[in-house]
PDB file of C-alpha atoms in Angstrom:
ATOM      1  CA  MET A  26     -28.914  48.322  21.152  1.00 51.00           C
ATOM      2  CA  GLU A  27     -25.623  49.900  20.209  1.00 51.00           C
ATOM      3  CA  SER A  28     -22.425  49.638  22.127  1.00 50.00           C
ATOM      4  CA  PRO A  29     -19.666  52.230  22.014  1.00 52.00           C
ATOM      5  CA  ALA A  30     -17.689  49.873  19.745  1.00 53.00           C
ATOM      6  CA  GLY A  31     -20.403  49.571  17.094  1.00 50.00           C
ATOM      7  CA  PRO A  32     -23.652  47.726  16.320  1.00 51.00           C
ATOM      8  CA  ALA A  33     -25.013  45.113  18.688  1.00 51.00           C
ATOM      9  CA  THR A  34     -23.625  41.662  18.006  1.00 51.00           C
ATOM     10  CA  ASP A  35     -23.553  38.227  19.470  1.00 48.00           C
ATOM     11  CA  PRO A  36     -21.222  38.218  22.495  1.00 50.00           C
ATOM     12  CA  GLY A  37     -19.174  35.294  21.083  1.00 51.00           C
ATOM     13  CA  ARG A  38     -19.074  36.562  17.502  1.00 48.00           C
ATOM     14  CA  GLN A  39     -16.317  38.785  16.149  1.00 53.00           C
ATOM     15  CA  LEU A  40     -16.666  41.010  13.168  1.00 51.00           C
ATOM     16  CA  LEU A  41     -13.835  40.598  10.685  1.00 50.00           C
ATOM     17  CA  PRO A  42     -12.787  43.248   8.222  1.00 53.00           C
ATOM     18  CA  ALA A  43     -13.990  42.694   4.672  1.00 53.00           C
ATOM     19  CA  SER A  44     -11.557  40.785   2.485  1.00 50.00           C
ATOM     20  CA  PRO A  45     -10.072  42.912  -0.322  1.00 56.00           C
ATOM     21  CA  VAL A  46     -10.124  39.889  -2.691  1.00 54.00           C
ATOM     22  CA  PRO A  47     -13.472  38.188  -3.254  1.00 54.00           C
ATOM     23  CA  ALA A  48     -13.496  34.511  -2.372  1.00 54.00           C
ATOM     24  CA  GLY A  49     -13.816  32.087  -5.276  1.00 52.00           C
ATOM     25  CA  PRO A  50     -16.028  29.042  -5.378  1.00 57.00           C
ATOM     26  CA  ARG A  51     -15.480  26.684  -2.476  1.00 53.00           C
ATOM     27  CA  GLN A  52     -13.518  23.559  -3.213  1.00 51.00           C
ATOM     28  CA  PRO A  53     -14.847  20.274  -1.861  1.00 49.00           C
ATOM     29  CA  ALA A  54     -12.954  18.846   1.095  1.00 51.00           C
ATOM     30  CA  THR A  55     -12.173  15.710  -0.893  1.00 58.00           C
ATOM     31  CA  LEU A  56     -11.693  15.243  -4.599  1.00 64.00           C
ATOM     32  CA  ARG A  57     -14.646  13.437  -6.107  1.00 72.00           C
ATOM     33  CA  ARG A  58     -13.739  11.241  -9.009  1.00 73.00           C
ATOM     34  CA  ARG A  59     -16.167  10.122 -11.660  1.00 77.00           C
ATOM     35  CA  GLY A  60     -16.386   7.041 -13.756  1.00 81.00           C
ATOM     36  CA  ILE A  61     -13.868   4.276 -13.447  1.00 84.00           C
ATOM     37  CA  PHE A  62     -11.348   6.461 -11.586  1.00 85.00           C
ATOM     38  CA  ARG A  63     -13.519   6.551  -8.474  1.00 81.00           C
ATOM     39  CA  TYR A  64     -12.046   3.117  -7.724  1.00 84.00           C
ATOM     40  CA  PRO A  65      -8.532   3.083  -6.183  1.00 82.00           C
ATOM     41  CA  LEU A  66      -7.580   0.010  -8.226  1.00 85.00           C
ATOM     42  CA  ALA A  67      -8.315   1.828 -11.508  1.00 89.00           C
ATOM     43  CA  ARG A  68      -6.241   4.851 -10.466  1.00 89.00           C
ATOM     44  CA  GLN A  69      -3.362   2.618  -9.381  1.00 88.00           C
ATOM     45  CA  LEU A  70      -3.490   0.623 -12.625  1.00 90.00           C
ATOM     46  CA  ALA A  71      -3.379   3.816 -14.679  1.00 92.00           C
ATOM     47  CA  ARG A  72      -0.381   5.153 -12.753  1.00 92.00           C
ATOM     48  CA  PHE A  73       1.292   1.714 -12.777  1.00 90.00           C
ATOM     49  CA  THR A  74       0.870   1.595 -16.561  1.00 91.00           C
ATOM     50  CA  GLY A  75       2.590   4.956 -16.972  1.00 93.00           C
ATOM     51  CA  VAL A  76       5.490   3.866 -14.771  1.00 92.00           C
ATOM     52  CA  GLY A  77       5.603   0.559 -16.634  1.00 88.00           C
ATOM     53  CA  ILE A  78       5.879   2.214 -20.035  1.00 90.00           C
ATOM     54  CA  VAL A  79       8.818   4.338 -18.905  1.00 93.00           C
ATOM     55  CA  CYS A  80      10.586   1.400 -17.246  1.00 89.00           C
ATOM     56  CA  THR A  81       9.928  -0.963 -20.168  1.00 85.00           C
ATOM     57  CA  MET A  82      11.457   1.489 -22.627  1.00 91.00           C
ATOM     58  CA  ALA A  83      14.484   1.909 -20.371  1.00 94.00           C
ATOM     59  CA  SER A  84      14.797  -1.863 -19.942  1.00 88.00           C
ATOM     60  CA  LEU A  85      14.555  -2.542 -23.681  1.00 87.00           C
ATOM     61  CA  ALA A  86      17.148   0.129 -24.409  1.00 93.00           C
ATOM     62  CA  LEU A  87      19.512  -1.287 -21.789  1.00 94.00           C
ATOM     63  CA  TYR A  88      18.966  -4.805 -23.144  1.00 89.00           C
ATOM     64  CA  ALA A  89      19.747  -3.694 -26.695  1.00 90.00           C
ATOM     65  CA  VAL A  90      22.930  -1.951 -25.500  1.00 94.00           C
ATOM     66  CA  LEU A  91      24.128  -4.792 -23.231  1.00 94.00           C
ATOM     67  CA  ARG A  92      23.172  -7.703 -25.529  1.00 91.00           C
ATOM     68  CA  PRO A  93      26.172  -7.547 -27.921  1.00 92.00           C
ATOM     69  CA  TRP A  94      28.673  -7.644 -25.030  1.00 92.00           C
ATOM     70  CA  LEU A  95      26.966  -9.925 -22.510  1.00 94.00           C
ATOM     71  CA  GLY A  96      24.626 -12.230 -24.425  1.00 90.00           C
ATOM     72  CA  SER A  97      20.864 -12.474 -24.089  1.00 85.00           C
ATOM     73  CA  GLN A  98      20.383 -13.876 -20.564  1.00 85.00           C
ATOM     74  CA  PRO A  99      22.915 -11.622 -18.747  1.00 93.00           C
ATOM     75  CA  ALA A 100      21.700  -8.589 -20.720  1.00 92.00           C
ATOM     76  CA  ASN A 101      18.110  -9.368 -19.737  1.00 84.00           C
ATOM     77  CA  ALA A 102      19.092  -9.816 -16.079  1.00 86.00           C
ATOM     78  CA  GLY A 103      21.171  -6.626 -16.027  1.00 90.00           C
ATOM     79  CA  ALA A 104      18.465  -4.543 -17.664  1.00 90.00           C
ATOM     80  CA  LEU A 105      15.778  -5.869 -15.316  1.00 80.00           C
ATOM     81  CA  ILE A 106      17.818  -5.388 -12.156  1.00 83.00           C
ATOM     82  CA  ILE A 107      18.866  -1.848 -13.073  1.00 86.00           C
ATOM     83  CA  THR A 108      15.379  -0.745 -14.057  1.00 87.00           C
ATOM     84  CA  SER A 109      13.738  -2.527 -11.107  1.00 81.00           C
ATOM     85  CA  LEU A 110      15.254  -0.047  -8.678  1.00 84.00           C
ATOM     86  CA  MET A 111      13.809   2.826 -10.695  1.00 89.00           C
ATOM     87  CA  ASN A 112      10.513   0.955 -11.069  1.00 87.00           C
ATOM     88  CA  THR A 113      10.104   0.294  -7.350  1.00 86.00           C
ATOM     89  CA  ALA A 114      10.907   3.916  -6.479  1.00 89.00           C
ATOM     90  CA  LEU A 115       8.454   5.280  -9.053  1.00 91.00           C
ATOM     91  CA  ASN A 116       5.682   2.859  -8.119  1.00 87.00           C
ATOM     92  CA  ARG A 117       6.202   3.571  -4.439  1.00 85.00           C
ATOM     93  CA  ARG A 118       5.839   7.307  -4.955  1.00 88.00           C
ATOM     94  CA  LEU A 119       3.475   7.626  -7.926  1.00 87.00           C
ATOM     95  CA  THR A 120       1.342   4.492  -8.044  1.00 85.00           C
ATOM     96  CA  PHE A 121       0.849   3.833  -4.345  1.00 83.00           C
ATOM     97  CA  LYS A 122       1.440   7.402  -3.053  1.00 83.00           C
ATOM     98  CA  ILE A 123       3.911   6.371  -0.342  1.00 81.00           C
ATOM     99  CA  THR A 124       6.151   9.295   0.549  1.00 82.00           C
ATOM    100  CA  GLU A 125       7.535   8.461   3.972  1.00 79.00           C
ATOM    101  CA  ARG A 126      11.044   7.073   4.105  1.00 81.00           C
ATOM    102  CA  ARG A 127      10.353   4.791   7.049  1.00 81.00           C
ATOM    103  CA  ARG A 128      10.182   1.454   5.164  1.00 79.00           C
ATOM    104  CA  MET A 129      11.947   2.430   1.956  1.00 81.00           C
ATOM    105  CA  LYS A 130      14.871  -0.015   2.286  1.00 83.00           C
ATOM    106  CA  ARG A 131      12.559  -2.930   2.969  1.00 83.00           C
ATOM    107  CA  ASP A 132      10.308  -1.899   0.063  1.00 79.00           C
ATOM    108  CA  HIS A 133      13.295  -1.883  -2.309  1.00 80.00           C
ATOM    109  CA  LEU A 134      14.542  -5.231  -0.999  1.00 82.00           C
ATOM    110  CA  ASN A 135      11.114  -6.760  -1.507  1.00 84.00           C
ATOM    111  CA  GLY A 136      11.022  -5.101  -4.934  1.00 82.00           C
ATOM    112  CA  LEU A 137      14.190  -6.987  -5.841  1.00 83.00           C
ATOM    113  CA  ILE A 138      12.525 -10.242  -4.800  1.00 85.00           C
ATOM    114  CA  VAL A 139       9.558  -9.400  -7.029  1.00 85.00           C
ATOM    115  CA  ILE A 140      11.916  -8.628  -9.918  1.00 81.00           C
ATOM    116  CA  LEU A 141      13.421 -12.106  -9.533  1.00 86.00           C
ATOM    117  CA  VAL A 142       9.977 -13.478 -10.380  1.00 88.00           C
ATOM    118  CA  ALA A 143       9.930 -11.277 -13.478  1.00 83.00           C
ATOM    119  CA  LEU A 144      13.437 -12.446 -14.306  1.00 83.00           C
ATOM    120  CA  LEU A 145      12.312 -16.076 -14.094  1.00 91.00           C
ATOM    121  CA  ILE A 146       9.374 -15.367 -16.410  1.00 92.00           C
ATOM    122  CA  THR A 147      11.321 -13.363 -19.019  1.00 86.00           C
ATOM    123  CA  GLY A 148      14.476 -15.461 -18.738  1.00 87.00           C
ATOM    124  CA  GLY A 149      12.397 -18.611 -19.078  1.00 93.00           C
ATOM    125  CA  SER A 150      10.749 -17.245 -22.197  1.00 94.00           C
ATOM    126  CA  LEU A 151      14.188 -16.486 -23.680  1.00 91.00           C
ATOM    127  CA  ALA A 152      15.343 -20.009 -22.862  1.00 93.00           C
ATOM    128  CA  VAL A 153      12.279 -21.451 -24.619  1.00 95.00           C
ATOM    129  CA  LEU A 154      12.863 -19.159 -27.622  1.00 95.00           C
ATOM    130  CA  HIS A 155      16.491 -20.294 -27.947  1.00 93.00           C
ATOM    131  CA  TRP A 156      15.462 -23.934 -27.521  1.00 95.00           C
ATOM    132  CA  VAL A 157      12.853 -23.602 -30.307  1.00 96.00           C
ATOM    133  CA  ARG A 158      14.922 -21.266 -32.526  1.00 95.00           C
ATOM    134  CA  PRO A 159      18.644 -21.347 -31.717  1.00 92.00           C
ATOM    135  CA  ASP A 160      19.318 -18.745 -34.423  1.00 93.00           C
ATOM    136  CA  ALA A 161      16.826 -16.172 -33.044  1.00 91.00           C
ATOM    137  CA  SER A 162      17.664 -12.555 -33.797  1.00 90.00           C
ATOM    138  CA  VAL A 163      17.890  -9.696 -31.302  1.00 84.00           C
ATOM    139  CA  ALA A 164      14.501  -8.480 -32.594  1.00 88.00           C
ATOM    140  CA  ASP A 165      13.000 -11.907 -31.797  1.00 91.00           C
ATOM    141  CA  GLU A 166      14.497 -11.724 -28.315  1.00 87.00           C
ATOM    142  CA  LEU A 167      13.118  -8.223 -27.778  1.00 84.00           C
ATOM    143  CA  TRP A 168       9.629  -9.356 -28.844  1.00 90.00           C
ATOM    144  CA  THR A 169       9.860 -12.385 -26.582  1.00 92.00           C
ATOM    145  CA  THR A 170      10.981 -10.396 -23.553  1.00 84.00           C
ATOM    146  CA  THR A 171       8.330  -7.746 -24.240  1.00 84.00           C
ATOM    147  CA  LEU A 172       5.463 -10.238 -24.496  1.00 90.00           C
ATOM    148  CA  SER A 173       6.604 -12.241 -21.476  1.00 91.00           C
ATOM    149  CA  GLY A 174       7.137  -8.893 -19.740  1.00 83.00           C
ATOM    150  CA  PHE A 175       3.378  -8.289 -19.928  1.00 85.00           C
ATOM    151  CA  ILE A 176       2.797 -11.445 -17.903  1.00 90.00           C
ATOM    152  CA  ALA A 177       5.592 -10.494 -15.524  1.00 87.00           C
ATOM    153  CA  THR A 178       4.029  -7.044 -15.164  1.00 83.00           C
ATOM    154  CA  ALA A 179       0.661  -8.451 -14.129  1.00 88.00           C
ATOM    155  CA  VAL A 180       2.400 -10.636 -11.540  1.00 90.00           C
ATOM    156  CA  ARG A 181       4.504  -7.658 -10.404  1.00 84.00           C
ATOM    157  CA  PHE A 182       1.483  -5.378  -9.928  1.00 84.00           C
ATOM    158  CA  THR A 183      -0.323  -8.054  -7.950  1.00 88.00           C
ATOM    159  CA  LEU A 184       2.671  -8.625  -5.676  1.00 87.00           C
ATOM    160  CA  LEU A 185       3.314  -4.902  -5.218  1.00 84.00           C
ATOM    161  CA  ARG A 186      -0.309  -4.140  -4.402  1.00 83.00           C
ATOM    162  CA  HIS A 187      -1.039  -7.084  -2.146  1.00 84.00           C
ATOM    163  CA  TRP A 188       2.336  -7.686  -0.513  1.00 83.00           C
ATOM    164  CA  ILE A 189       4.838  -4.825  -0.577  1.00 79.00           C
ATOM    165  CA  PHE A 190       2.545  -1.771  -0.676  1.00 78.00           C
ATOM    166  CA  ARG A 191      -0.607  -3.299   0.855  1.00 72.00           C
ATOM    167  CA  ARG A 192      -0.651  -0.436   3.379  1.00 69.00           C
ATOM    168  CA  ALA A 193      -1.533   1.891   0.483  1.00 67.00           C
ATOM    169  CA  ARG A 194      -4.040  -0.220  -1.452  1.00 57.00           C
ATOM    170  CA  HIS A 195      -6.813   2.362  -1.220  1.00 58.00           C
ATOM    171  CA  ARG A 196      -4.948   5.477  -2.374  1.00 55.00           C
TER     172      ARG A 196
END
């Protein structure tokens, strides 16, 4: 049965003009990850590692620059405090995928508390180094802060994931 407007169709169905560009393959509604990256923890650890590498390099560079003028402990504290602000901002955005500005000030304040834990770990390791070897070189100090920084990093990730950014644990 034909109507004056064209072929018979369903009353609720509209005919749309043909698209001039052919449609490509359909994308899935959600991204499906394979292997280890299907777990949110693995994705967060990978992103956290990338942020950590950047921040560690910046911290070591700042330490090396500040050390001759300030001494080892103040240089370590200054480098950690300066890079902690960058670290918290990058981890907030990249590692835990938090983009809203609603709790940003509180996140940064809590990030400073977490960095105090890292400061205790790295500063404590420097104190032990200077107690054992009072004539330690800057290279020895850098190695000590780097190795103790790995421990501090594990503690930092745990505190960020389970305390500060717990609202985004599954991203």
